[in-house]
Short mmCIF file of N, CA and C in Angstrom, two decimals:
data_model
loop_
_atom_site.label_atom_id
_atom_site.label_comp_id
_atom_site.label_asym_id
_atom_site.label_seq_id
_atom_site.Cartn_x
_atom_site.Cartn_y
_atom_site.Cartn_z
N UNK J 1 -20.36 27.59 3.18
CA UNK J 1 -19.20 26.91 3.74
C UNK J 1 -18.59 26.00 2.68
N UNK J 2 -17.09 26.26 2.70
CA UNK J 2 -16.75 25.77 1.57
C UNK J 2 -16.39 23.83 2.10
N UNK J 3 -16.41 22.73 1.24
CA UNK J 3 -16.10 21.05 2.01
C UNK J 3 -14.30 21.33 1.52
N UNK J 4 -14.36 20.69 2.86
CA UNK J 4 -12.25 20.01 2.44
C UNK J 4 -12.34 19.23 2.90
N UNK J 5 -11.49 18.38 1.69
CA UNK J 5 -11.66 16.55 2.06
C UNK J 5 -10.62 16.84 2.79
N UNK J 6 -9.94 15.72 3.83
CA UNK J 6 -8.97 15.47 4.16
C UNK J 6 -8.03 14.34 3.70
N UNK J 7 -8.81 13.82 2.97
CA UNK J 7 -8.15 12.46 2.27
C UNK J 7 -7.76 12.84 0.90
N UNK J 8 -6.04 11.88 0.45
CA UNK J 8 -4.78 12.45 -0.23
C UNK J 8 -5.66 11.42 -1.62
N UNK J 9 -5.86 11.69 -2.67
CA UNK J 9 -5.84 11.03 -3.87
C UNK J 9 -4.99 10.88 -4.79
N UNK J 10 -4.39 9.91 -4.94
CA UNK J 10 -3.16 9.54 -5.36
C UNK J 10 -3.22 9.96 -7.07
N UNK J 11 -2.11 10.41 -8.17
CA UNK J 11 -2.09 10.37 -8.97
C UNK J 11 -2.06 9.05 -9.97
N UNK J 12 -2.11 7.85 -9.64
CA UNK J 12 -2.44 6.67 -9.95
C UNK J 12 -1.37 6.40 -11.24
N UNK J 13 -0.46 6.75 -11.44
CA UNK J 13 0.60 6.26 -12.02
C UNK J 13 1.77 5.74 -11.85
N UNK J 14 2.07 4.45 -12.41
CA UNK J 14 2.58 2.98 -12.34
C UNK J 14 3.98 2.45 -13.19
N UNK J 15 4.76 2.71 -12.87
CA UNK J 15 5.96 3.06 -13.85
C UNK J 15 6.63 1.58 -13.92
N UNK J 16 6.36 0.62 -15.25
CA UNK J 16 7.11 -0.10 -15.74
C UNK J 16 8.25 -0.16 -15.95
N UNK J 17 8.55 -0.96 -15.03
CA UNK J 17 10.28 -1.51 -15.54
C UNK J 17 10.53 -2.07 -15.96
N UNK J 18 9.76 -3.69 -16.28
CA UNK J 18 10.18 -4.62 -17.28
C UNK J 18 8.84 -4.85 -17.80
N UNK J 19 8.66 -4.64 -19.30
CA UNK J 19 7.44 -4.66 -20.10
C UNK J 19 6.18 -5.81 -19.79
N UNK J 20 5.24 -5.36 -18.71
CA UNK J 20 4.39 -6.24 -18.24
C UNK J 20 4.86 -7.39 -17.38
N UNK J 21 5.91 -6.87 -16.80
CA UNK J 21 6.42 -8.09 -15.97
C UNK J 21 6.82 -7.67 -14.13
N UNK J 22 7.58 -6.19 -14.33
CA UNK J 22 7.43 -5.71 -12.63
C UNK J 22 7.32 -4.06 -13.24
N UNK J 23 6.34 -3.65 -12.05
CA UNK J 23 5.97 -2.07 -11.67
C UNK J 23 6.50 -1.71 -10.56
N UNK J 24 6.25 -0.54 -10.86
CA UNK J 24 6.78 0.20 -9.28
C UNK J 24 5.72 1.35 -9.18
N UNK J 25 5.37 1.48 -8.12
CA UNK J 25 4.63 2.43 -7.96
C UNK J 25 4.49 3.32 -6.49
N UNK J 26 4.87 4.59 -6.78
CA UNK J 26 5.38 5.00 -5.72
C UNK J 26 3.98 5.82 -4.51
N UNK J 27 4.26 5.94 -3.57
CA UNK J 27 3.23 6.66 -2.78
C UNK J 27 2.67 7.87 -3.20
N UNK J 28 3.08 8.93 -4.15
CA UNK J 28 2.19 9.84 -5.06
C UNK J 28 1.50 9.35 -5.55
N UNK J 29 1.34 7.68 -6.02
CA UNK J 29 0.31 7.51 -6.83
C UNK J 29 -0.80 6.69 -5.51
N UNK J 30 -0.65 6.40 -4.67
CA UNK J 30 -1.50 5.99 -3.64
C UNK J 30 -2.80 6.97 -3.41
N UNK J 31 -3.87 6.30 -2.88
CA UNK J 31 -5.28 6.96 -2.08
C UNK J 31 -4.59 6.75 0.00
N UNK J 32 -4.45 8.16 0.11
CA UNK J 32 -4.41 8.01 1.85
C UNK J 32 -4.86 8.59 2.35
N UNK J 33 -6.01 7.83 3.16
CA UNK J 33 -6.87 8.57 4.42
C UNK J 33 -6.48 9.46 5.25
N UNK J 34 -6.94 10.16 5.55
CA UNK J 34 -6.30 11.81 5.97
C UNK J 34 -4.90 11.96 5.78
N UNK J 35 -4.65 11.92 4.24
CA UNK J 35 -3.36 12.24 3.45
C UNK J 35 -2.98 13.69 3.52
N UNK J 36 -3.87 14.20 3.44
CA UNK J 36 -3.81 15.61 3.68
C UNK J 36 -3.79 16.11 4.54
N UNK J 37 -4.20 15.59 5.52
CA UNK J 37 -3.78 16.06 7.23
C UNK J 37 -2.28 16.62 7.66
N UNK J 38 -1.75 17.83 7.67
CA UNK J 38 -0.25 17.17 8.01
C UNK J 38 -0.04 17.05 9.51
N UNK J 39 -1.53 16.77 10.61
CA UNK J 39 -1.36 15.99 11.74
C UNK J 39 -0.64 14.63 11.60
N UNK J 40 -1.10 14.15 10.29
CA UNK J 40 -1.42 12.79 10.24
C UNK J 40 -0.16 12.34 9.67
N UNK J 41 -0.29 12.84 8.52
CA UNK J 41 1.05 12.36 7.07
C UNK J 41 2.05 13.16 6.64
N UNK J 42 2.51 12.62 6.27
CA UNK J 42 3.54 13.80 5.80
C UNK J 42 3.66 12.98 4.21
N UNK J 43 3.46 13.92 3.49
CA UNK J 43 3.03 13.16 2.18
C UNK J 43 4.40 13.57 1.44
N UNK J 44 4.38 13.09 -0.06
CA UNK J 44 5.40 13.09 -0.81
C UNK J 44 5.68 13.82 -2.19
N UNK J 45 6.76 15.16 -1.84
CA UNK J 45 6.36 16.41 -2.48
C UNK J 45 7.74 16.02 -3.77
N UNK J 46 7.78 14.79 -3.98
CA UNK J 46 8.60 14.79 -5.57
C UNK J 46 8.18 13.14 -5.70
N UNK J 47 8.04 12.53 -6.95
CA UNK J 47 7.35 11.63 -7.52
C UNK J 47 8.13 9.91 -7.00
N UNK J 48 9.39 10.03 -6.45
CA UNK J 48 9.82 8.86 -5.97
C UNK J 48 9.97 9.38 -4.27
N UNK J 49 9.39 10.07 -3.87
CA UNK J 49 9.88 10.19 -2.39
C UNK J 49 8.76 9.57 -1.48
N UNK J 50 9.23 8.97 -0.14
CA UNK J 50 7.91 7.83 0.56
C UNK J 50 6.87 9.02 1.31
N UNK J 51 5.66 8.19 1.78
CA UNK J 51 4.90 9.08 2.37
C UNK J 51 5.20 8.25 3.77
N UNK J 52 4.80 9.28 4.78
CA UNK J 52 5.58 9.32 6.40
C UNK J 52 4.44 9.27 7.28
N UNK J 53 3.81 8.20 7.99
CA UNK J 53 3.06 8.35 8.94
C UNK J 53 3.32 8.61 10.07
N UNK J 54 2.76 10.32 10.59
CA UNK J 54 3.17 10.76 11.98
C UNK J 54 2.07 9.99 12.74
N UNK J 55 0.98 10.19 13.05
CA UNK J 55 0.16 9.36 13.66
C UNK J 55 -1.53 9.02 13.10
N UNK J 56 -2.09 7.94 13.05
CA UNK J 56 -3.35 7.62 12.61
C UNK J 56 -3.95 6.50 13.40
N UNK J 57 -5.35 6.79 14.03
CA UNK J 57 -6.10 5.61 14.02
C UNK J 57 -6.58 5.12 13.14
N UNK J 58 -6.86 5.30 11.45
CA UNK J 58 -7.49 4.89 11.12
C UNK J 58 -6.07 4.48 9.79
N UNK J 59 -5.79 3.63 9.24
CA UNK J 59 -4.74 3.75 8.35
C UNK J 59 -5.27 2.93 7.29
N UNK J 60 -5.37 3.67 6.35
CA UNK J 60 -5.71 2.72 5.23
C UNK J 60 -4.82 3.53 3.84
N UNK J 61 -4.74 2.79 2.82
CA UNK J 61 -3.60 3.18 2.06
C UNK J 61 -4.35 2.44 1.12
N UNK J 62 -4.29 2.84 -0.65
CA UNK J 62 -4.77 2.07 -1.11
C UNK J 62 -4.26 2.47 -2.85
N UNK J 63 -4.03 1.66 -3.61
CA UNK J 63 -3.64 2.05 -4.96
C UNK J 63 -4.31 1.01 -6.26
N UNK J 64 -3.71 1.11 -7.41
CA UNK J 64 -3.97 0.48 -8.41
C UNK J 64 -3.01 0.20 -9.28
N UNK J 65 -3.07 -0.58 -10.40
CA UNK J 65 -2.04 -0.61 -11.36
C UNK J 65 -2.96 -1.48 -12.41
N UNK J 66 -3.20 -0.38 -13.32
CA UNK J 66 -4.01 -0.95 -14.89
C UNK J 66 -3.12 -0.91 -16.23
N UNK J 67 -2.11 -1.85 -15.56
CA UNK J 67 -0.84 -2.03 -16.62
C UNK J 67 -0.63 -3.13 -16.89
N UNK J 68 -1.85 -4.63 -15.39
CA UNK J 68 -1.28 -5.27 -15.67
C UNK J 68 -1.71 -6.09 -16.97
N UNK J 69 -1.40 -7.50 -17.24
CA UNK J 69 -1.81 -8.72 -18.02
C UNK J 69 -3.35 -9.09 -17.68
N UNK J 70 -4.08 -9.32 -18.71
CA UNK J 70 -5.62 -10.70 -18.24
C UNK J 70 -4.80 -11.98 -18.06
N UNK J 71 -5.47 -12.27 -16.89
CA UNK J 71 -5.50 -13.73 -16.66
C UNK J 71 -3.91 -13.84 -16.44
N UNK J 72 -3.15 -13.42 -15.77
CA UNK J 72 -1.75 -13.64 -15.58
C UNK J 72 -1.62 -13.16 -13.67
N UNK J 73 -0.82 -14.05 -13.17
CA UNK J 73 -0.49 -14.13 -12.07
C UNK J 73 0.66 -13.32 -11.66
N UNK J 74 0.28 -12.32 -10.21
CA UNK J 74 1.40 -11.14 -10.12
C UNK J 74 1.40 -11.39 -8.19
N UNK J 75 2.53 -10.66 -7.94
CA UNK J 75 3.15 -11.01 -6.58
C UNK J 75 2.96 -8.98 -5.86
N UNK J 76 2.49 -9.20 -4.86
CA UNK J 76 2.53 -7.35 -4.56
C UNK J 76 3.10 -7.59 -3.38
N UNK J 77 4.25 -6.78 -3.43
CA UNK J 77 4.76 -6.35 -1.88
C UNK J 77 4.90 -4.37 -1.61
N UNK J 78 4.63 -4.75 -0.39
CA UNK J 78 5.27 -3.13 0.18
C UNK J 78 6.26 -3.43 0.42
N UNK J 79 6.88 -2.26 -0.18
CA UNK J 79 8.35 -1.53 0.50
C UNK J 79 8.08 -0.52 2.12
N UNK J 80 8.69 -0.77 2.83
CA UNK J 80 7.95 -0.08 3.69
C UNK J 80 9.55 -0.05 5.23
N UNK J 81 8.95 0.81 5.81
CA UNK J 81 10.12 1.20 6.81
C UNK J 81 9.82 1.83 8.17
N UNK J 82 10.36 1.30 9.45
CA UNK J 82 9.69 1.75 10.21
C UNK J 82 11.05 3.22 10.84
N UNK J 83 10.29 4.44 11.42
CA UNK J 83 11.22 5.29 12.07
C UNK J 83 11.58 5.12 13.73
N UNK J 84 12.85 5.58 14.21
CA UNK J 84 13.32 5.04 15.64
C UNK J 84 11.87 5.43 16.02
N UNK J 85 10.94 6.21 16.03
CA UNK J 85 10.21 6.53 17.41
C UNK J 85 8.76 5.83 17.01
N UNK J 86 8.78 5.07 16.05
CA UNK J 86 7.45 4.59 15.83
C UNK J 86 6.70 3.92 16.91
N UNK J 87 5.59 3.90 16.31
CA UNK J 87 4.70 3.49 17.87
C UNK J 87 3.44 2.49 17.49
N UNK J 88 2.86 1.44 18.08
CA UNK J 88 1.95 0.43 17.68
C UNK J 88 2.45 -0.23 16.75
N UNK J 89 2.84 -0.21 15.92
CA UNK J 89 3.50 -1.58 15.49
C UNK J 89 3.47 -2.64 15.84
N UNK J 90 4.21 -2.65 17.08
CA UNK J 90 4.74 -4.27 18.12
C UNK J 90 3.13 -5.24 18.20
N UNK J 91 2.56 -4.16 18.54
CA UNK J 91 1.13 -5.17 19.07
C UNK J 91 -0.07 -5.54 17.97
N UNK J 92 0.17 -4.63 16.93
CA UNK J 92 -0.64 -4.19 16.21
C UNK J 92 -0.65 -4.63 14.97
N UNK J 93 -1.37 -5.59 14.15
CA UNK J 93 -1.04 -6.05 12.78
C UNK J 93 -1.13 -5.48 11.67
N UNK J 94 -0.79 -5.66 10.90
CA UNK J 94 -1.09 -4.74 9.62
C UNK J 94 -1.63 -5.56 8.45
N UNK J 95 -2.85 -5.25 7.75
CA UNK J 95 -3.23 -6.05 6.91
C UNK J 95 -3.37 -5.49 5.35
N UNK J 96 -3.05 -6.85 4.46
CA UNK J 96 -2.75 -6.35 2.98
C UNK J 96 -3.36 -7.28 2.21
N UNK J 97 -4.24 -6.65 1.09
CA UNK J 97 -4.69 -6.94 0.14
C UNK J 97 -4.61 -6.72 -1.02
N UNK J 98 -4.62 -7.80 -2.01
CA UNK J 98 -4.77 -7.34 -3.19
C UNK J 98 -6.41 -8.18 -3.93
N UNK J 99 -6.56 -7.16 -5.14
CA UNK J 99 -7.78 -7.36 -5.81
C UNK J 99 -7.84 -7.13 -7.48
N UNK J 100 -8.31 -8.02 -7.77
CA UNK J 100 -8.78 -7.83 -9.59
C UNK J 100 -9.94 -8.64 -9.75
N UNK J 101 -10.80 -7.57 -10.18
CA UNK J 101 -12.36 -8.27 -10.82
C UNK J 101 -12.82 -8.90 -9.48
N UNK J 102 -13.45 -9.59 -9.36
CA UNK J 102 -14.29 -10.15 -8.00
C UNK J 102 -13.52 -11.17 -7.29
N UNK J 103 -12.44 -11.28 -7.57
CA UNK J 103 -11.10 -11.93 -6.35
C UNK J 103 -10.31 -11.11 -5.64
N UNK J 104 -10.58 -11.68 -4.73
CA UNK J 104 -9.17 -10.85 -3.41
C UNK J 104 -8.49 -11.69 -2.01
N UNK J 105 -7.46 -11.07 -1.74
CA UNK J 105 -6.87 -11.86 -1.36
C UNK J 105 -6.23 -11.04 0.27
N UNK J 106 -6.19 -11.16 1.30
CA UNK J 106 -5.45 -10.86 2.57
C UNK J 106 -4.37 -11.38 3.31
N UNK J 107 -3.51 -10.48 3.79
CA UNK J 107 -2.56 -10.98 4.79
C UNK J 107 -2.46 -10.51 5.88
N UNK J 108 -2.80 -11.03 6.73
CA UNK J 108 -1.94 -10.56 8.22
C UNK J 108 -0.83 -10.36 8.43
N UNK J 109 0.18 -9.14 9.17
CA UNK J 109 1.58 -9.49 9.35
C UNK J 109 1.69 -8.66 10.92
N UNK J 110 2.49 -8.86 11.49
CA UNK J 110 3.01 -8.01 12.33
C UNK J 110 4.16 -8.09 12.16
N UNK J 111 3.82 -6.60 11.78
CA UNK J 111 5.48 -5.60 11.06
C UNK J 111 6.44 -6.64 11.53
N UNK J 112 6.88 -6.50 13.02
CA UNK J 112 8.06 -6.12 13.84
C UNK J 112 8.17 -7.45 14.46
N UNK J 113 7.45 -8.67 13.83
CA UNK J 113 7.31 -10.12 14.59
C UNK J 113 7.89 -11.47 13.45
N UNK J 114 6.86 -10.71 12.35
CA UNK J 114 6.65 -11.93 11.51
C UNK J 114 7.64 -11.56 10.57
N UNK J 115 7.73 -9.91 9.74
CA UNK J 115 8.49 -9.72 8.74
C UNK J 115 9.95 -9.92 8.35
N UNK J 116 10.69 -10.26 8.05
CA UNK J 116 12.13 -10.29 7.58
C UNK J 116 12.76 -8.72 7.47
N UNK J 117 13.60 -7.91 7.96
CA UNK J 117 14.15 -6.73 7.63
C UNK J 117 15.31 -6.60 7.03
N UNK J 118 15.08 -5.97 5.94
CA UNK J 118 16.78 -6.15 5.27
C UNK J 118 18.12 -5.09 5.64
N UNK J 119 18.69 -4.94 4.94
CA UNK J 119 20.07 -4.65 5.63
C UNK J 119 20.00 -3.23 5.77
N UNK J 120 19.05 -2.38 4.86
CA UNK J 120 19.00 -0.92 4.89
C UNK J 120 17.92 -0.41 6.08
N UNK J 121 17.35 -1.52 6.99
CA UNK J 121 16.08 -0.61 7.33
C UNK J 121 14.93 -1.19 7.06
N UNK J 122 14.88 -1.49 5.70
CA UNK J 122 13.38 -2.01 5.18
C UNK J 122 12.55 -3.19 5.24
N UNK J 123 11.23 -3.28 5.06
CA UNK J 123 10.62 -4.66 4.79
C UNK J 123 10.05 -4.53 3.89
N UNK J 124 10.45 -5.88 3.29
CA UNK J 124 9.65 -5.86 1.94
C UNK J 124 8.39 -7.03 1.94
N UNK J 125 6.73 -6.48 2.42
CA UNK J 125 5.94 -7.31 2.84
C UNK J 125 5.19 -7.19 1.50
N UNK J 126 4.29 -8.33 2.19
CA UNK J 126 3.98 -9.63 2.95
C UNK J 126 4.73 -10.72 1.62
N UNK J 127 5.05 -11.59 2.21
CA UNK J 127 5.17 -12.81 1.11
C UNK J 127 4.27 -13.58 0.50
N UNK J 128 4.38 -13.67 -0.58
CA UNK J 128 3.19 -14.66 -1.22
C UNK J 128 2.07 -13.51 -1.12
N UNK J 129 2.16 -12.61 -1.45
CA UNK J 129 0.56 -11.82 -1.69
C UNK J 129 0.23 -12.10 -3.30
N UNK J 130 0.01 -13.23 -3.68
CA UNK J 130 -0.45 -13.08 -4.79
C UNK J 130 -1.89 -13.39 -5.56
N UNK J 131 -1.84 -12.71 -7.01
CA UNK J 131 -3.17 -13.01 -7.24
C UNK J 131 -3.19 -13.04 -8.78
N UNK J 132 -4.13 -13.63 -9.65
CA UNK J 132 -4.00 -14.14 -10.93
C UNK J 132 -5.18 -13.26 -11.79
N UNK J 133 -4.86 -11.60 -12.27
CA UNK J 133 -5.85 -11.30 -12.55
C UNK J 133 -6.99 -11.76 -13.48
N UNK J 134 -8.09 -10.95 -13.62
CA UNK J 134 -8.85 -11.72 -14.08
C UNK J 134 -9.02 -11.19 -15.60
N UNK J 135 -9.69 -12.48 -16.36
CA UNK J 135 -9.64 -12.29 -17.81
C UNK J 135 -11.21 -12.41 -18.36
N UNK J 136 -11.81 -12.16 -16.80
CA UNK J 136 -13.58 -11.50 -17.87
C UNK J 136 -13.82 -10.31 -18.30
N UNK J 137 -14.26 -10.26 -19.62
CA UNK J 137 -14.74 -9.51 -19.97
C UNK J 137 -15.51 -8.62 -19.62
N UNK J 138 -16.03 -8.69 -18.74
CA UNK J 138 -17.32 -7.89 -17.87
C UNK J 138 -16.70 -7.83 -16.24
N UNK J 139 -15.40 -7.70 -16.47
CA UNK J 139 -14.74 -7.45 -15.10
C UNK J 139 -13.47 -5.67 -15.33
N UNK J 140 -13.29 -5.05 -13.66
CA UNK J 140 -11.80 -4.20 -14.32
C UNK J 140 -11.09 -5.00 -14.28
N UNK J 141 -10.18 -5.32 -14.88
CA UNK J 141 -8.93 -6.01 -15.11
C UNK J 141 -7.57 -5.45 -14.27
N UNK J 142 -7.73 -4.24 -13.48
CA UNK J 142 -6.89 -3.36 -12.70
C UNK J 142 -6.47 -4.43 -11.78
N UNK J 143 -5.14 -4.08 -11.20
CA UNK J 143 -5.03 -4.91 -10.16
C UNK J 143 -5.01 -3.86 -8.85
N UNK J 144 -5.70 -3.96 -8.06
CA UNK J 144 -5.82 -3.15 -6.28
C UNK J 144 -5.12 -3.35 -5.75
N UNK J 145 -4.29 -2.88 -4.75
CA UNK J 145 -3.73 -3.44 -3.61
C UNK J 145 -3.98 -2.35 -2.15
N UNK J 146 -3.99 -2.63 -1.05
CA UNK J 146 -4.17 -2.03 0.39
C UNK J 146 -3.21 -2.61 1.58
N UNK J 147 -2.82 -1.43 2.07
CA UNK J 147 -2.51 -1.39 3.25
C UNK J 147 -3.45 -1.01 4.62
N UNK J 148 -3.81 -1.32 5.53
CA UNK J 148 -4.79 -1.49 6.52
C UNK J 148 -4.34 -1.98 8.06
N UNK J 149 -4.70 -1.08 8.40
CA UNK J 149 -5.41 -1.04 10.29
C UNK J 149 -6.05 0.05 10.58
N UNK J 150 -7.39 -0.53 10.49
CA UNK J 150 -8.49 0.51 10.98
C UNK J 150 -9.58 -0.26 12.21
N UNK J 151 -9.02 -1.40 12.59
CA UNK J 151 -10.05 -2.03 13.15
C UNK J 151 -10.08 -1.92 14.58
N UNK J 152 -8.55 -1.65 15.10
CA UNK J 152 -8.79 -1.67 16.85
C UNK J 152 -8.92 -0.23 17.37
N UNK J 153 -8.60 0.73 16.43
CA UNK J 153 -8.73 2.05 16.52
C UNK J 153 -7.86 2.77 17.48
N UNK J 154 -6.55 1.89 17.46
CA UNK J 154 -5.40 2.49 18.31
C UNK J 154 -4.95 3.28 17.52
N UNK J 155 -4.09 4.36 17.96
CA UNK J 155 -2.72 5.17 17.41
C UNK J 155 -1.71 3.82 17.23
N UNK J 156 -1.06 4.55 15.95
CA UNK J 156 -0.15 3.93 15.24
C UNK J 156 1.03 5.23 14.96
N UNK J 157 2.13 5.33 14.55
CA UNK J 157 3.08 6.19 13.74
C UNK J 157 4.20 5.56 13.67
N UNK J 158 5.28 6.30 12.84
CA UNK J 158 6.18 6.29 12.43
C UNK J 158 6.38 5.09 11.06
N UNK J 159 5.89 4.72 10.25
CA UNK J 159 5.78 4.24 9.15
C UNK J 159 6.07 4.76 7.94
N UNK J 160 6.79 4.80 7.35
CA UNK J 160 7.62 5.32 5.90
C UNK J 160 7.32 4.26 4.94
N UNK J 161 6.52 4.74 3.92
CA UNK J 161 5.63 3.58 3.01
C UNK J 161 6.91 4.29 1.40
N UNK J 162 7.68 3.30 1.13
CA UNK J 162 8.69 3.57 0.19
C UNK J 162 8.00 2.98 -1.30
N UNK J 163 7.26 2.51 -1.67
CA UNK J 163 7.06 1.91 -2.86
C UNK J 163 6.31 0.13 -2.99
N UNK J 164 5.28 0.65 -3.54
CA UNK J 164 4.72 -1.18 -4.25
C UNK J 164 5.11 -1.75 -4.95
N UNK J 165 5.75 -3.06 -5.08
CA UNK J 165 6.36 -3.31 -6.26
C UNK J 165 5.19 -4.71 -6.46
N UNK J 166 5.18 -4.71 -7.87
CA UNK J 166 4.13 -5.67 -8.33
C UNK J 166 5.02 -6.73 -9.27
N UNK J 167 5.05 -7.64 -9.09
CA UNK J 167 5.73 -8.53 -10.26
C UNK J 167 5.55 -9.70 -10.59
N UNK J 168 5.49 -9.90 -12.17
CA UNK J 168 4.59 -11.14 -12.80
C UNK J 168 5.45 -12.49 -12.35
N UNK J 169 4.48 -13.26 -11.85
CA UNK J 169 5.02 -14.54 -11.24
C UNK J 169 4.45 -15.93 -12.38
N UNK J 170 5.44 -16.64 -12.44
CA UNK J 170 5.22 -17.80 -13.38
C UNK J 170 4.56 -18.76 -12.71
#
């Protein structure tokens, strides 16, 4: 019997726009839990296009960026979008982290309560996710970031995850 994962492994590439100062990194380069499902996702078949959550209990999303600075302080938001028929959202929080070397950091948001939506559709979450990577030597220096709700084990959908943007904060 042959194994098939069901989970999407992201190509992990991080496209600089201003030399060590903001990235972008689009959902091809993301890790998504039953990414490969196309119950689940509807994933992203050209290198800037978003990945589409039809439905998941378990949602976790997760990437990297080893572009950034040691010891320099960076800001991570999702780009992110909800579709007319989405579902759990309203009740349901969504949580985000970022990580470098043995620090990390969480946010709570609910999408559709707490977030700001801008004029196209989008949110650009959470505010203040930031974190100051680290400059040990005996650490990765990568910076992590996650998207998350896996804990109440409701259905969720309609979520259009457009891009991470990471950017160096003074």
């Amino acid at each position: 019997m042959e194994y098939s994962n069901s989970h999407y492994e992201g190509n992990h590439i991080s496209e600089e726009l201003e030399k060590g100062t903001v990235f972008k990194i689009y959902p091809a380069a993301f890790n998504i839990v039953w990414g490969k499902d196309e119950r689940y996702w509807k994933l992203p078949q050209e290198k800037e296009d978003p990945a589409t959550l039809v439905q998941v209990s378990w949602l976790e999303v997760t990437g990297w960026c080893d572009k950034v600075e040691k010891g320099t302080k960076y800001e991570v938001k999702f780009k992110v979008k909800l579709t007319p028929d989405s579902f759990g959202f309203n009740e349901l929080p969504l949580y985000f982290m970022v990580k470098s070397g043995s620090k990390n950091l969480w946010k709570k948001i609910y999408l559709t309560k707490d977030a700001n939506v801008e004029s196209n559709g989008s949110y650009l979450v959470p505010n203040n996710l930031t974190i100051t990577t680290t400059d040990s030597p005996y650490e990765d220096s990568k910076l992590c970031f996650g998207l998350y709700e896996v804990w109440s084990g409701k259905w969720k959908g309609g979520l259009i995850i457009q891009e991470v943007i990471i950017q160096k904060k003074d």
